Amino acid sequence: MSETTLGGIAGHMPKFLRRADPAVLTAFACIVLLLFLGSLYSRSFLSPEYLLQQLKVASFLGVIATGMMLVILLGQIDLSVPWAVAAGAMMACAAAAYGPVGVALAIPFGIFCGVLIGVVNGIGVAYLRIPSMIITLATNAVAQGLMVVYTGGFSPQDSATTAMRYLATGFTIPGVPNAVIIWAVIGAATVFVLSRTSFGRTVYGIGNRERAAYLSGIDTRRVVMIAFAVSGGLSAFGGVLLAGYASKAAQSMGDTYLLPSIAAVVLGGTSILGGRGSYLGTVAGVILITLLQSILSVMQMPEAGRQIIYGVVIVAMLLLYGRAPASR
Amino acid sequence: MKDWRYWLAEQRGTLLALGIFIVMFIIYTSNHPAGFTANVVQTAANKGVLLAFVAMAQTLVVITAGIDLSVGMIFLLTNCLASWLVVGTPTQTALGVIAVLAVGLLCGAINGAIVIYGRLQPIVATIATGAVYYGIGLLLRPFPGGSVNEDFADALTGRVFDVVPASLVVLLAVVLVVWVPFSRSVLGRAAYAAGSSETAAYMSGVPIRRGKFAAYTLAGLLAAIGGLFLTFFTYTGEAAYASGNSYTLFSIAAVVLGGVSLFGGKGSAIGAIFGALAFRTIGDLLFVFDFDPLWQPLFQGVILLIAVSLGAFALFRVRNRLEWFL
């Protein structure tokens, strides 16, 4: 969207609107639309309690989508999210079974397991040049296998520690759930890294043209590797928070986060081909998806209907503003 | 180069997959308590063809340098649908089979239309359509159940002349009716050309869009044949999310084992079939060696990881570091 075509209208718009990405604006417009539709359905939809509750639920997806966004900005994708989430949650709970030290280390250990999965992905993508969607599918399968062996073989403790519960459901600042604060901190850190550090600029550079980034003397492989490790770690952290929220870990708890995390990033205007996108868009995407889920559950839509609506909405929105350029 | 050497080089992936499969199958049958009997072969064939059909479906799309993460869900959806429709008199059964195959074609065509004409990335588009297909499957069969024309099912999963597994005969027929004509047609060549270099193919006037669309559509059909067969074996339909997901995953493993390049333009569905049979046999090795079934997912995951890492051997042929980023 060039500025000249919009010149007439844009001239009267506030500056921040003129500079905003049309995709992000569309996403926010959809959020407003969803809130409006929801309020038609139920009065309590616009109450502060309900909205804060939504924000809390959104923060789990937000943490996971942050890692996904980093990877998508590189032009790659991370399909190991489901079992990175589950592994983070299960390993954190499992560590808690080993006395007070285990309880203290539960959260770092869970995240560490996610980072390990991410590192394997990173080695595969960056150094072995295996397409990311393939290697991450494979590590996902391996992580699943490990978890099945572990849980089936030793039947571990599956309840979350108090610290995990506090992180996910407690209140440090009255009225604002801790999970939301965590998301805000991670989000702020991501914005800082992406826009103010050389690492962040490199991520965009690699996403735009990896060869050019490499030729400029950047160690592109290290950057890709770190991005995947961070993505794995954040997925696992999301799992830890989820386990705290539900106060236990479960086998398939991550399955429901793969499509939403990709969708949130892409609906937020980040190009699936990499190199373009803002964190604000991802925030919009996460909230958009959470609200959509929430409305469907308020309407008591069965799982089948949710999956269908979900897929259709994502394809429709992508067709609206996520298309690849007409080639050649 | 002599003709036969050229042929050998072209078929290297397929022959390698065939070799792996034969070795694995010998290990499997020689350790199987019942040994190499028609029964054992029939059971193995019946399990193997399910994955073989889905792997063929995946091959068609992978050849165009795309990927279809919804094949497993089309497989599930058609399984659920078949458990409603493939029942009753022979005529009703036949109509049911046609309807199920048509739905598979439609699913594939939708994927193709979204990817090619909608210009969306295959990964995201097929994850999303996969969710839709799974949702519809769940609508059809919220709980496992349904039935199938058992005489028909038994005929297709039994043995021909008491020796050859009927499912293998069907597999062969599908190869002859779907794959061979496709790979030799203009559309098939266009699909290969699009996978190998889309820009060059476009410039040369190859009908790449039609070729890719045909590939996605036929992939839906092949996945539907797989779904039909699942119904024939189990007599029921079930919308099990994990099962659909693992078929998608295994189809990719089978494709890689079968020597089909994930970067497109190289490989054949025959290779993928042997890849699928080999993958299934390797997975079942755990049982003949009396391992705890708990280890199976991990074992299959590791095979998948090794199979995809094999692709990295191409790096040894890289002469210039810039070739990494092509």
mmCIF file of N, CA and C in Angstrom, chain A residues 210-212 214-215, chain B residues 318-326:
data_model
loop_
_atom_site.group_PDB
_atom_site.id
_atom_site.type_symbol
_atom_site.label_atom_id
_atom_site.label_comp_id
_atom_site.label_asym_id
_atom_site.label_seq_id
_atom_site.Cartn_x
_atom_site.Cartn_y
_atom_site.Cartn_z
ATOM 1 N N GLU A 210 18.801 -14.734 2.541
ATOM 2 C CA GLU A 210 19.828 -15.340 3.379
ATOM 3 C C GLU A 210 21.205 -15.215 2.739
ATOM 4 N N ARG A 211 21.252 -15.377 1.418
ATOM 5 C CA ARG A 211 22.562 -15.305 0.761
ATOM 6 C C ARG A 211 23.188 -13.945 0.978
ATOM 7 N N ALA A 212 22.364 -12.905 0.843
ATOM 8 C CA ALA A 212 22.896 -11.556 1.000
ATOM 9 C C ALA A 212 23.404 -11.357 2.420
ATOM 10 N N TYR A 214 24.495 -13.616 4.408
ATOM 11 C CA TYR A 214 25.716 -14.398 4.563
ATOM 12 C C TYR A 214 26.895 -13.659 3.934
ATOM 13 N N LEU A 215 26.642 -13.102 2.746
ATOM 14 C CA LEU A 215 27.718 -12.401 2.045
ATOM 15 C C LEU A 215 28.134 -11.121 2.766
ATOM 16 N N VAL B 318 28.530 -30.053 -2.031
ATOM 17 C CA VAL B 318 28.551 -28.614 -2.236
ATOM 18 C C VAL B 318 29.978 -28.142 -2.473
ATOM 19 N N ARG B 319 30.192 -27.402 -3.558
ATOM 20 C CA ARG B 319 31.542 -26.947 -3.856
ATOM 21 C C ARG B 319 31.772 -25.508 -3.405
ATOM 22 N N ASN B 320 30.679 -24.766 -3.373
ATOM 23 C CA ASN B 320 30.790 -23.353 -3.041
ATOM 24 C C ASN B 320 29.837 -23.092 -1.876
ATOM 25 N N ARG B 321 30.314 -22.367 -0.883
ATOM 26 C CA ARG B 321 29.478 -22.153 0.303
ATOM 27 C C ARG B 321 28.155 -21.481 -0.023
ATOM 28 N N LEU B 322 28.143 -20.712 -1.104
ATOM 29 C CA LEU B 322 26.909 -20.026 -1.446
ATOM 30 C C LEU B 322 25.820 -21.015 -1.852
ATOM 31 N N GLU B 323 26.245 -22.210 -2.270
ATOM 32 C CA GLU B 323 25.241 -23.189 -2.684
ATOM 33 C C GLU B 323 24.346 -23.615 -1.525
ATOM 34 N N TRP B 324 24.820 -23.378 -0.301
ATOM 35 C CA TRP B 324 23.966 -23.661 0.862
ATOM 36 C C TRP B 324 22.644 -22.925 0.779
ATOM 37 N N PHE B 325 22.727 -21.731 0.223
ATOM 38 C CA PHE B 325 21.565 -20.852 0.354
ATOM 39 C C PHE B 325 20.708 -20.811 -0.898
ATOM 40 N N LEU B 326 20.954 -21.749 -1.792
ATOM 41 C CA LEU B 326 20.144 -21.754 -3.012
ATOM 42 C C LEU B 326 18.709 -22.109 -2.708
#
